[in-house]
């Protein structure tokens, strides 16, 4: 009878020790996996934070226009999931045009924008003369001068349909 009790006791001791070793192995394995995941997530966070924030960054677009290479520079002002706002930076050429300005004239009942230096058409609009206030109508009939590109775009935004 003692032999059976010792045998069962020995069997239970071996069972408890083997279960303890197995559980400690699994816990150690889980700790290793958690450590690896934390390390990889830290690396990913570091990569994300190290990536350049495009807000304020300048982008240069190059194109050929009539055999000459033209560069246009844009600065990213803001961005979101569905919208990106770029602002064109002025180069020497655009500054020159901004100093010289634009002129609004009437052609075929609609307002047409001309660049001053060469009297070339800058933009045809669909703004009828009747859509403008009376004072502005007389100015356009005489050739209204606009000094800056911002002022021009403000006018076009206000009176375009």
N, CA and C atoms as an extended XYZ file, in Angstrom:
483
Properties=species:S:1:pos:R:3:atomname:S:1:resname:S:1:resid:I:1 pbc="F F F"
N         0.819       -1.169        0.000 N   UNK     1
C         0.000        0.000        0.000 CA  UNK     1
C         0.877        1.253        0.000 C   UNK     1
N         1.989        1.169        0.765 N   UNK     2
C         2.893        2.295        0.776 CA  UNK     2
C         3.490        2.513       -0.602 C   UNK     2
N         3.731        1.408       -1.273 N   UNK     3
C         4.283        1.511       -2.609 CA  UNK     3
C         3.336        2.251       -3.536 C   UNK     3
N         2.084        1.996       -3.451 N   UNK     4
C         1.086        2.657       -4.297 CA  UNK     4
C         1.042        4.146       -3.948 C   UNK     4
N         1.058        4.464       -2.665 N   UNK     5
C         1.011        5.871       -2.247 CA  UNK     5
C         2.280        6.586       -2.717 C   UNK     5
N         3.443        5.951       -2.543 N   UNK     6
C         4.680        6.562       -3.036 CA  UNK     6
C         4.658        6.689       -4.560 C   UNK     6
N         4.148        5.693       -5.224 N   UNK     7
C         4.064        5.723       -6.698 CA  UNK     7
C         3.160        6.849       -7.173 C   UNK     7
N         1.980        6.948       -6.532 N   UNK     8
C         1.049        8.035       -6.898 CA  UNK     8
C         1.671        9.376       -6.546 C   UNK     8
N         2.305        9.480       -5.398 N   UNK     9
C         2.964       10.734       -4.990 CA  UNK     9
C         4.059       11.124       -5.968 C   UNK     9
N         4.889       10.128       -6.346 N   UNK    10
C         5.951       10.399       -7.317 CA  UNK    10
C         5.361       10.840       -8.660 C   UNK    10
N         4.315       10.137       -9.090 N   UNK    11
C         3.644       10.482      -10.347 CA  UNK    11
C         3.098       11.910      -10.290 C   UNK    11
N         2.446       12.269       -9.176 N   UNK    12
C         1.900       13.626       -9.029 CA  UNK    12
C         3.019       14.668       -8.984 C   UNK    12
N         4.113       14.364       -8.327 N   UNK    13
C         5.245       15.296       -8.267 CA  UNK    13
C         5.813       15.527       -9.663 C   UNK    13
N         6.000       14.451      -10.419 N   UNK    14
C         6.499       14.584      -11.800 CA  UNK    14
C         5.502       15.384      -12.639 C   UNK    14
N         4.208       15.113      -12.460 N   UNK    15
C         3.162       15.834      -13.191 CA  UNK    15
C         3.204       17.327      -12.865 C   UNK    15
N         3.308       17.682      -11.582 N   UNK    16
C         3.355       19.092      -11.186 CA  UNK    16
C         4.615       19.776      -11.710 C   UNK    16
N         5.756       19.112      -11.592 N   UNK    17
C         6.994       19.703      -12.096 CA  UNK    17
C         6.960       19.902      -13.609 C   UNK    17
N         6.489       18.892      -14.325 N   UNK    18
C         6.435       19.025      -15.789 CA  UNK    18
C         5.434       20.110      -16.194 C   UNK    18
N         4.299       20.183      -15.488 N   UNK    19
C         3.326       21.245      -15.783 CA  UNK    19
C         3.936       22.614      -15.473 C   UNK    19
N         4.646       22.723      -14.369 N   UNK    20
C         5.302       23.987      -14.013 CA  UNK    20
C         6.334       24.400      -15.044 C   UNK    20
N         7.164       23.452      -15.486 N   UNK    21
C         8.154       23.758      -16.521 CA  UNK    21
C         7.486       24.179      -17.826 C   UNK    21
N         6.414       23.466      -18.188 N   UNK    22
C         5.717       23.793      -19.429 CA  UNK    22
C         5.102       25.198      -19.350 C   UNK    22
N         4.468       25.515      -18.234 N   UNK    23
C         3.855       26.840      -18.083 CA  UNK    23
C         4.909       27.941      -18.045 C   UNK    23
N         6.029       27.689      -17.366 N   UNK    24
C         7.087       28.705      -17.330 CA  UNK    24
C         7.676       28.918      -18.730 C   UNK    24
N         7.785       27.863      -19.513 N   UNK    25
C         8.260       27.985      -20.890 CA  UNK    25
C         7.287       28.835      -21.708 C   UNK    25
N         5.978       28.585      -21.570 N   UNK    26
C         4.983       29.351      -22.322 CA  UNK    26
C         4.974       30.818      -21.894 C   UNK    26
N         5.108       31.083      -20.609 N   UNK    27
C         5.151       32.465      -20.119 CA  UNK    27
C         6.386       33.173      -20.677 C   UNK    27
N         7.523       32.491      -20.657 N   UNK    28
C         8.748       33.083      -21.200 CA  UNK    28
C         8.596       33.356      -22.695 C   UNK    28
N         7.969       32.429      -23.410 N   UNK    29
C         7.735       32.611      -24.839 CA  UNK    29
C         6.811       33.804      -25.088 C   UNK    29
N         5.758       33.943      -24.295 N   UNK    30
C         4.845       35.085      -24.433 CA  UNK    30
C         5.554       36.405      -24.129 C   UNK    30
N         6.434       36.393      -23.117 N   UNK    31
C         7.195       37.605      -22.801 CA  UNK    31
C         8.097       37.993      -23.968 C   UNK    31
N         8.739       36.997      -24.588 N   UNK    32
C         9.583       37.271      -25.752 CA  UNK    32
C         8.764       37.855      -26.900 C   UNK    32
N         7.594       37.299      -27.136 N   UNK    33
C         6.737       37.797      -28.215 CA  UNK    33
C         6.278       39.228      -27.933 C   UNK    33
N         5.916       39.508      -26.672 N   UNK    34
C         5.503       40.866      -26.292 CA  UNK    34
C         6.662       41.837      -26.483 C   UNK    34
N         7.861       41.434      -26.074 N   UNK    35
C         9.039       42.276      -26.241 CA  UNK    35
C         9.290       42.573      -27.722 C   UNK    35
N         9.204       41.541      -28.573 N   UNK    36
C         9.401       41.726      -30.011 CA  UNK    36
C         8.354       42.672      -30.594 C   UNK    36
N         7.100       42.515      -30.188 N   UNK    37
C         6.045       43.401      -30.682 CA  UNK    37
C         6.256       44.844      -30.228 C   UNK    37
N         6.649       45.029      -28.975 N   UNK    38
C         6.922       46.382      -28.486 CA  UNK    38
C         8.079       47.013      -29.247 C   UNK    38
N         9.102       46.208      -29.510 N   UNK    39
C        10.261       46.711      -30.239 CA  UNK    39
C         9.885       47.100      -31.664 C   UNK    39
N         9.114       46.257      -32.341 N   UNK    40
C         8.726       46.570      -33.717 CA  UNK    40
C         7.780       47.767      -33.760 C   UNK    40
N         6.879       47.897      -32.780 N   UNK    41
C         5.992       49.064      -32.774 CA  UNK    41
C         6.779       50.336      -32.481 C   UNK    41
N         7.816       50.247      -31.659 N   UNK    42
C         8.667       51.409      -31.397 CA  UNK    42
C         9.404       51.818      -32.666 C   UNK    42
N         9.864       50.833      -33.445 N   UNK    43
C        10.535       51.142      -34.705 CA  UNK    43
C         9.570       51.793      -35.685 C   UNK    43
N         8.349       51.294      -35.745 N   UNK    44
C         7.351       51.878      -36.646 CA  UNK    44
C         7.035       53.302      -36.218 C   UNK    44
N         6.866       53.536      -34.930 N   UNK    45
C         6.609       54.887      -34.440 CA  UNK    45
C         7.770       55.804      -34.775 C   UNK    45
N         8.967       55.308      -34.650 N   UNK    46
C        10.141       56.106      -34.957 CA  UNK    46
C        10.175       56.448      -36.442 C   UNK    46
N         9.816       55.501      -37.290 N   UNK    47
C         9.774       55.761      -38.724 CA  UNK    47
C         8.705       56.782      -39.055 C   UNK    47
N         7.542       56.674      -38.423 N   UNK    48
C         6.455       57.616      -38.689 CA  UNK    48
C         6.834       59.003      -38.216 C   UNK    48
N         7.402       59.106      -37.030 N   UNK    49
C         7.766       60.422      -36.514 CA  UNK    49
C         8.964       60.994      -37.262 C   UNK    49
N         9.787       60.134      -37.828 N   UNK    50
C        10.947       60.613      -38.570 CA  UNK    50
C        10.572       61.078      -39.966 C   UNK    50
N         9.408       60.651      -40.458 N   UNK    51
C         9.013       61.083      -41.791 CA  UNK    51
C         8.757       62.580      -41.771 C   UNK    51
N         9.088       63.217      -42.878 N   UNK    52
C         9.010       64.667      -42.963 CA  UNK    52
C         7.551       65.101      -43.009 C   UNK    52
N         7.217       66.080      -42.209 N   UNK    53
C         5.882       66.666      -42.242 CA  UNK    53
C         5.801       67.528      -43.499 C   UNK    53
N         4.917       67.195      -44.442 N   UNK    54
C         4.899       67.921      -45.703 CA  UNK    54
C         4.356       69.345      -45.593 C   UNK    54
N         3.742       69.697      -44.472 N   UNK    55
C         3.198       71.049      -44.333 CA  UNK    55
C         4.343       72.050      -44.335 C   UNK    55
N         4.256       73.024      -45.197 N   UNK    56
C         5.298       74.030      -45.324 CA  UNK    56
C         6.398       73.640      -46.288 C   UNK    56
N         6.372       72.423      -46.783 N   UNK    57
C         7.405       71.944      -47.703 CA  UNK    57
C         7.161       72.533      -49.092 C   UNK    57
N         8.221       72.804      -49.810 N   UNK    58
C         8.124       73.363      -51.154 CA  UNK    58
C         8.240       72.247      -52.179 C   UNK    58
N         7.328       72.266      -53.150 N   UNK    59
C         7.335       71.300      -54.242 CA  UNK    59
C         7.620       72.056      -55.532 C   UNK    59
N         8.492       71.503      -56.365 N   UNK    60
C         8.859       72.141      -57.624 CA  UNK    60
C         8.340       71.287      -58.770 C   UNK    60
N         7.556       71.909      -59.643 N   UNK    61
C         7.043       71.236      -60.832 CA  UNK    61
C         7.739       71.845      -62.041 C   UNK    61
N         8.320       70.986      -62.870 N   UNK    62
C         9.006       71.459      -64.062 CA  UNK    62
C         8.232       71.014      -65.288 C   UNK    62
N         8.173       71.914      -66.285 N   UNK    63
C         7.479       71.576      -67.527 CA  UNK    63
C         8.128       72.361      -68.662 C   UNK    63
N         7.972       71.833      -69.858 N   UNK    64
C         8.452       72.528      -71.035 CA  UNK    64
C         7.297       73.295      -71.645 C   UNK    64
N         7.542       74.577      -71.929 N   UNK    65
C         6.533       75.420      -72.551 CA  UNK    65
C         7.203       76.163      -73.691 C   UNK    65
N         6.824       75.840      -74.889 N   UNK    66
C         7.372       76.444      -76.104 CA  UNK    66
C         8.896       76.353      -76.131 C   UNK    66
N         9.413       75.175      -75.801 N   UNK    67
C        10.839       74.921      -75.903 CA  UNK    67
C        11.673       75.377      -74.723 C   UNK    67
N        11.066       75.992      -73.726 N   UNK    68
C        11.831       76.420      -72.558 CA  UNK    68
C        11.335       75.680      -71.321 C   UNK    68
N        12.267       75.406      -70.434 N   UNK    69
C        11.931       74.723      -69.188 CA  UNK    69
C        11.412       75.752      -68.189 C   UNK    69
N        10.221       75.515      -67.675 N   UNK    70
C         9.633       76.422      -66.690 CA  UNK    70
C         9.457       75.670      -65.385 C   UNK    70
N         9.781       76.343      -64.306 N   UNK    71
C         9.619       75.775      -62.970 CA  UNK    71
C         8.531       76.536      -62.240 C   UNK    71
N         7.680       75.788      -61.586 N   UNK    72
C         6.665       76.402      -60.737 CA  UNK    72
C         6.859       75.839      -59.341 C   UNK    72
N         6.900       76.709      -58.367 N   UNK    73
C         7.115       76.295      -56.982 CA  UNK    73
C         5.826       76.475      -56.200 C   UNK    73
N         5.494       75.434      -55.446 N   UNK    74
C         4.293       75.467      -54.620 CA  UNK    74
C         4.666       75.088      -53.195 C   UNK    74
N         4.045       75.748      -52.245 N   UNK    75
C         4.244       75.438      -50.825 CA  UNK    75
C         2.945       74.850      -50.293 C   UNK    75
N         3.075       73.706      -49.582 N   UNK    76
C         1.890       73.064      -49.025 CA  UNK    76
C         1.473       73.835      -47.776 C   UNK    76
N         0.271       74.386      -47.816 N   UNK    77
C        -0.234       75.177      -46.698 CA  UNK    77
C        -0.959       74.295      -45.681 C   UNK    77
N        -1.778       73.374      -46.165 N   UNK    78
C        -2.485       72.453      -45.270 CA  UNK    78
C        -2.896       71.233      -46.074 C   UNK    78
N        -3.252       70.194      -45.353 N   UNK    79
C        -3.677       68.975      -46.025 CA  UNK    79
C        -4.612       68.206      -45.115 C   UNK    79
N        -5.416       67.359      -45.733 N   UNK    80
C        -6.343       66.508      -45.005 CA  UNK    80
C        -6.590       65.257      -45.817 C   UNK    80
N        -7.612       64.513      -45.432 N   UNK    81
C        -7.905       63.269      -46.138 CA  UNK    81
C        -8.399       63.530      -47.556 C   UNK    81
N        -9.194       64.590      -47.738 N   UNK    82
C        -9.821       64.830      -49.036 CA  UNK    82
C        -9.349       66.107      -49.710 C   UNK    82
N        -8.438       66.863      -49.084 N   UNK    83
C        -8.083       68.156      -49.649 CA  UNK    83
C        -6.634       68.513      -49.326 C   UNK    83
N        -5.955       69.052      -50.320 N   UNK    84
C        -4.596       69.556      -50.149 CA  UNK    84
C        -4.588       70.992      -50.647 C   UNK    84
N        -4.052       71.914      -49.847 N   UNK    85
C        -4.004       73.318      -50.229 CA  UNK    85
C        -2.556       73.678      -50.536 C   UNK    85
N        -2.319       74.058      -51.794 N   UNK    86
C        -0.997       74.487      -52.238 CA  UNK    86
C        -1.048       75.972      -52.560 C   UNK    86
N         0.011       76.694      -52.232 N   UNK    87
C         0.109       78.101      -52.586 CA  UNK    87
C         1.307       78.261      -53.502 C   UNK    87
N         1.070       78.889      -54.645 N   UNK    88
C         2.159       79.064      -55.594 CA  UNK    88
C         3.089       80.156      -55.083 C   UNK    88
N         4.375       79.847      -55.081 N   UNK    89
C         5.365       80.832      -54.678 CA  UNK    89
C         5.712       81.682      -55.885 C   UNK    89
N         5.951       82.928      -55.626 N   UNK    90
C         6.256       83.839      -56.728 CA  UNK    90
C         7.727       83.728      -57.116 C   UNK    90
N         7.939       83.587      -58.400 N   UNK    91
C         9.297       83.609      -58.931 CA  UNK    91
C         9.538       85.011      -59.473 C   UNK    91
N        10.708       85.246      -60.009 N   UNK    92
C        11.004       86.567      -60.575 CA  UNK    92
C        10.010       86.919      -61.678 C   UNK    92
N         9.672       85.917      -62.475 N   UNK    93
C         8.742       86.151      -63.579 CA  UNK    93
C         7.355       86.534      -63.069 C   UNK    93
N         6.866       85.834      -62.060 N   UNK    94
C         5.535       86.154      -61.537 CA  UNK    94
C         5.554       87.460      -60.758 C   UNK    94
N         6.680       87.788      -60.110 N   UNK    95
C         6.783       89.081      -59.425 CA  UNK    95
C         6.740       90.216      -60.441 C   UNK    95
N         7.394       90.004      -61.563 N   UNK    96
C         7.406       91.016      -62.613 CA  UNK    96
C         5.990       91.270      -63.111 C   UNK    96
N         5.243       90.173      -63.333 N   UNK    97
C         3.858       90.328      -63.780 CA  UNK    97
C         3.000       90.972      -62.702 C   UNK    97
N         3.274       90.666      -61.458 N   UNK    98
C         2.485       91.249      -60.371 CA  UNK    98
C         2.720       92.752      -60.286 C   UNK    98
N         3.959       93.202      -60.545 N   UNK    99
C         4.247       94.633      -60.517 CA  UNK    99
C         3.552       95.344      -61.667 C   UNK    99
N         3.525       94.711      -62.803 N   UNK   100
C         2.957       95.359      -63.969 CA  UNK   100
C         1.442       95.309      -63.963 C   UNK   100
N         0.855       94.263      -63.422 N   UNK   101
C        -0.583       94.219      -63.214 CA  UNK   101
C        -1.385       93.702      -64.393 C   UNK   101
N        -2.689       93.918      -64.275 N   UNK   102
C        -3.665       93.416      -65.231 CA  UNK   102
C        -4.657       94.525      -65.550 C   UNK   102
N        -5.401       94.310      -66.614 N   UNK   103
C        -6.431       95.275      -66.980 CA  UNK   103
C        -7.688       94.521      -67.384 C   UNK   103
N        -8.828       94.996      -66.880 N   UNK   104
C       -10.120       94.401      -67.218 CA  UNK   104
C       -10.736       95.213      -68.339 C   UNK   104
N       -11.173       94.519      -69.376 N   UNK   105
C       -11.832       95.170      -70.511 CA  UNK   105
C       -13.071       94.386      -70.878 C   UNK   105
N       -13.875       94.976      -71.735 N   UNK   106
C       -15.118       94.346      -72.163 CA  UNK   106
C       -14.973       93.866      -73.599 C   UNK   106
N       -15.312       92.605      -73.831 N   UNK   107
C       -15.346       92.045      -75.183 CA  UNK   107
C       -16.586       91.190      -75.310 C   UNK   107
N       -17.388       91.466      -76.310 N   UNK   108
C       -18.601       90.702      -76.598 CA  UNK   108
C       -19.492       90.561      -75.367 C   UNK   108
N       -19.579       91.634      -74.582 N   UNK   109
C       -20.475       91.663      -73.430 CA  UNK   109
C       -19.924       91.008      -72.180 C   UNK   109
N       -18.723       90.446      -72.246 N   UNK   110
C       -18.128       89.784      -71.075 CA  UNK   110
C       -16.780       90.420      -70.733 C   UNK   110
N       -16.395       90.285      -69.478 N   UNK   111
C       -15.130       90.840      -68.997 CA  UNK   111
C       -13.980       89.927      -69.432 C   UNK   111
N       -12.919       90.548      -69.955 N   UNK   112
C       -11.713       89.824      -70.359 CA  UNK   112
C       -10.541       90.434      -69.597 C   UNK   112
N        -9.649       89.581      -69.095 N   UNK   113
C        -8.486       90.031      -68.327 CA  UNK   113
C        -7.271       90.037      -69.246 C   UNK   113
N        -6.577       91.174      -69.285 N   UNK   114
C        -5.359       91.325      -70.076 CA  UNK   114
C        -4.178       91.543      -69.147 C   UNK   114
N        -3.023       90.998      -69.547 N   UNK   115
C        -1.783       91.317      -68.844 CA  UNK   115
C        -1.301       92.649      -69.390 C   UNK   115
N        -0.869       93.528      -68.511 N   UNK   116
C        -0.488       94.867      -68.942 CA  UNK   116
C         0.754       94.930      -69.831 C   UNK   116
N         1.837       94.244      -69.476 N   UNK   117
C         3.052       94.539      -70.233 CA  UNK   117
C         2.929       94.294      -71.731 C   UNK   117
N         2.306       93.198      -72.113 N   UNK   118
C         2.240       92.901      -73.533 CA  UNK   118
C         0.841       93.019      -74.102 C   UNK   118
N        -0.108       93.439      -73.286 N   UNK   119
C        -1.509       93.504      -73.707 CA  UNK   119
C        -1.979       92.171      -74.274 C   UNK   119
N        -1.540       91.089      -73.667 N   UNK   120
C        -1.987       89.767      -74.095 CA  UNK   120
C        -3.128       89.316      -73.206 C   UNK   120
N        -3.998       88.492      -73.764 N   UNK   121
C        -5.143       88.007      -72.997 CA  UNK   121
C        -4.637       87.052      -71.922 C   UNK   121
N        -5.004       87.341      -70.683 N   UNK   122
C        -4.643       86.480      -69.559 CA  UNK   122
C        -5.740       85.459      -69.321 C   UNK   122
N        -7.011       85.909      -69.399 N   UNK   123
C        -8.123       84.991      -69.159 CA  UNK   123
C        -9.413       85.567      -69.731 C   UNK   123
N       -10.154       84.705      -70.410 N   UNK   124
C       -11.509       85.044      -70.829 CA  UNK   124
C       -12.447       84.620      -69.710 C   UNK   124
N       -13.365       85.492      -69.328 N   UNK   125
C       -14.309       85.149      -68.264 CA  UNK   125
C       -15.718       85.090      -68.838 C   UNK   125
N       -16.613       84.521      -68.072 N   UNK   126
C       -18.028       84.493      -68.440 CA  UNK   126
C       -18.808       85.507      -67.616 C   UNK   126
N       -18.136       86.547      -67.143 N   UNK   127
C       -18.789       87.553      -66.308 CA  UNK   127
C       -19.406       88.607      -67.224 C   UNK   127
N       -20.743       88.666      -67.292 N   UNK   128
C       -21.373       89.694      -68.128 CA  UNK   128
C       -21.259       91.062      -67.458 C   UNK   128
N       -21.251       92.110      -68.264 N   UNK   129
C       -21.138       93.472      -67.745 CA  UNK   129
C       -22.292       93.794      -66.807 C   UNK   129
N       -23.469       93.255      -67.096 N   UNK   130
C       -24.661       93.541      -66.289 CA  UNK   130
C       -24.553       92.967      -64.875 C   UNK   130
N       -23.687       91.982      -64.660 N   UNK   131
C       -23.541       91.366      -63.338 CA  UNK   131
C       -22.725       92.240      -62.390 C   UNK   131
N       -22.066       93.265      -62.924 N   UNK   132
C       -21.222       94.136      -62.110 CA  UNK   132
C       -22.018       95.337      -61.604 C   UNK   132
N       -21.607       95.917      -60.470 N   UNK   133
C       -22.239       97.161      -60.006 CA  UNK   133
C       -21.991       98.290      -61.005 C   UNK   133
N       -22.843       99.311      -60.981 N   UNK   134
C       -22.778      100.418      -61.960 CA  UNK   134
C       -21.405      101.080      -61.989 C   UNK   134
N       -20.832      101.374      -60.815 N   UNK   135
C       -19.514      102.023      -60.771 CA  UNK   135
C       -18.458      101.159      -61.445 C   UNK   135
N       -18.511       99.864      -61.161 N   UNK   136
C       -17.535       98.938      -61.723 CA  UNK   136
C       -17.736       98.770      -63.225 C   UNK   136
N       -18.997       98.855      -63.680 N   UNK   137
C       -19.275       98.756      -65.119 CA  UNK   137
C       -18.561       99.867      -65.875 C   UNK   137
N       -18.648      101.094      -65.357 N   UNK   138
C       -17.993      102.211      -66.052 CA  UNK   138
C       -16.478      102.065      -66.016 C   UNK   138
N       -15.929      101.561      -64.898 N   UNK   139
C       -14.479      101.349      -64.821 CA  UNK   139
C       -14.020      100.301      -65.825 C   UNK   139
N       -14.791       99.212      -65.972 N   UNK   140
C       -14.425       98.153      -66.917 CA  UNK   140
C       -14.521       98.672      -68.346 C   UNK   140
N       -15.526       99.480      -68.631 N   UNK   141
C       -15.661      100.047      -69.980 CA  UNK   141
C       -14.460      100.929      -70.329 C   UNK   141
N       -13.881      101.602      -69.318 N   UNK   142
C       -12.710      102.452      -69.546 CA  UNK   142
C       -11.401      101.675      -69.441 C   UNK   142
N       -11.461      100.434      -68.958 N   UNK   143
C       -10.256       99.610      -68.777 CA  UNK   143
C        -9.769       99.683      -67.346 C   UNK   143
N       -10.352       98.906      -66.462 N   UNK   144
C       -10.006       98.930      -65.034 CA  UNK   144
C        -8.655       98.259      -64.814 C   UNK   144
N        -7.761       98.985      -64.133 N   UNK   145
C        -6.441       98.446      -63.804 CA  UNK   145
C        -6.496       97.690      -62.483 C   UNK   145
N        -5.842       96.524      -62.467 N   UNK   146
C        -5.711       95.722      -61.251 CA  UNK   146
C        -4.223       95.483      -61.049 C   UNK   146
N        -3.733       95.785      -59.849 N   UNK   147
C        -2.292       95.773      -59.597 CA  UNK   147
C        -1.722       94.390      -59.331 C   UNK   147
N        -2.418       93.582      -58.519 N   UNK   148
C        -1.830       92.306      -58.101 CA  UNK   148
C        -2.675       91.128      -58.557 C   UNK   148
N        -2.034       89.982      -58.561 N   UNK   149
C        -2.725       88.752      -58.926 CA  UNK   149
C        -3.763       88.390      -57.866 C   UNK   149
N        -3.465       88.666      -56.609 N   UNK   150
C        -4.427       88.387      -55.537 CA  UNK   150
C        -5.688       89.228      -55.703 C   UNK   150
N        -5.505       90.487      -56.044 N   UNK   151
C        -6.649       91.375      -56.270 CA  UNK   151
C        -7.472       90.887      -57.464 C   UNK   151
N        -6.789       90.410      -58.499 N   UNK   152
C        -7.479       89.883      -59.674 CA  UNK   152
C        -8.304       88.659      -59.309 C   UNK   152
N        -7.700       87.715      -58.587 N   UNK   153
C        -8.432       86.502      -58.221 CA  UNK   153
C        -9.587       86.807      -57.277 C   UNK   153
N        -9.418       87.793      -56.433 N   UNK   154
C       -10.512       88.207      -55.554 CA  UNK   154
C       -11.675       88.739      -56.388 C   UNK   154
N       -11.375       89.557      -57.385 N   UNK   155
C       -12.418       90.080      -58.275 CA  UNK   155
C       -13.121       88.936      -59.003 C   UNK   155
N       -12.325       88.013      -59.560 N   UNK   156
C       -12.908       86.901      -60.317 CA  UNK   156
C       -13.768       86.009      -59.425 C   UNK   156
N       -13.335       85.772      -58.203 N   UNK   157
C       -14.133       84.949      -57.283 CA  UNK   157
C       -15.437       85.637      -56.908 C   UNK   157
N       -15.393       86.949      -56.730 N   UNK   158
C       -16.591       87.681      -56.310 CA  UNK   158
C       -17.646       87.756      -57.401 C   UNK   158
N       -17.239       87.886      -58.652 N   UNK   159
C       -18.207       88.141      -59.710 CA  UNK   159
C       -18.426       86.978      -60.663 C   UNK   159
N       -17.684       85.882      -60.511 N   UNK   160
C       -17.940       84.702      -61.347 CA  UNK   160
C       -19.180       84.002      -60.828 C   UNK   160
N       -19.931       83.410      -61.769 N   UNK   161
C       -21.169       82.740      -61.332 CA  UNK   161
C       -20.927       81.327      -60.909 C   UNK   161
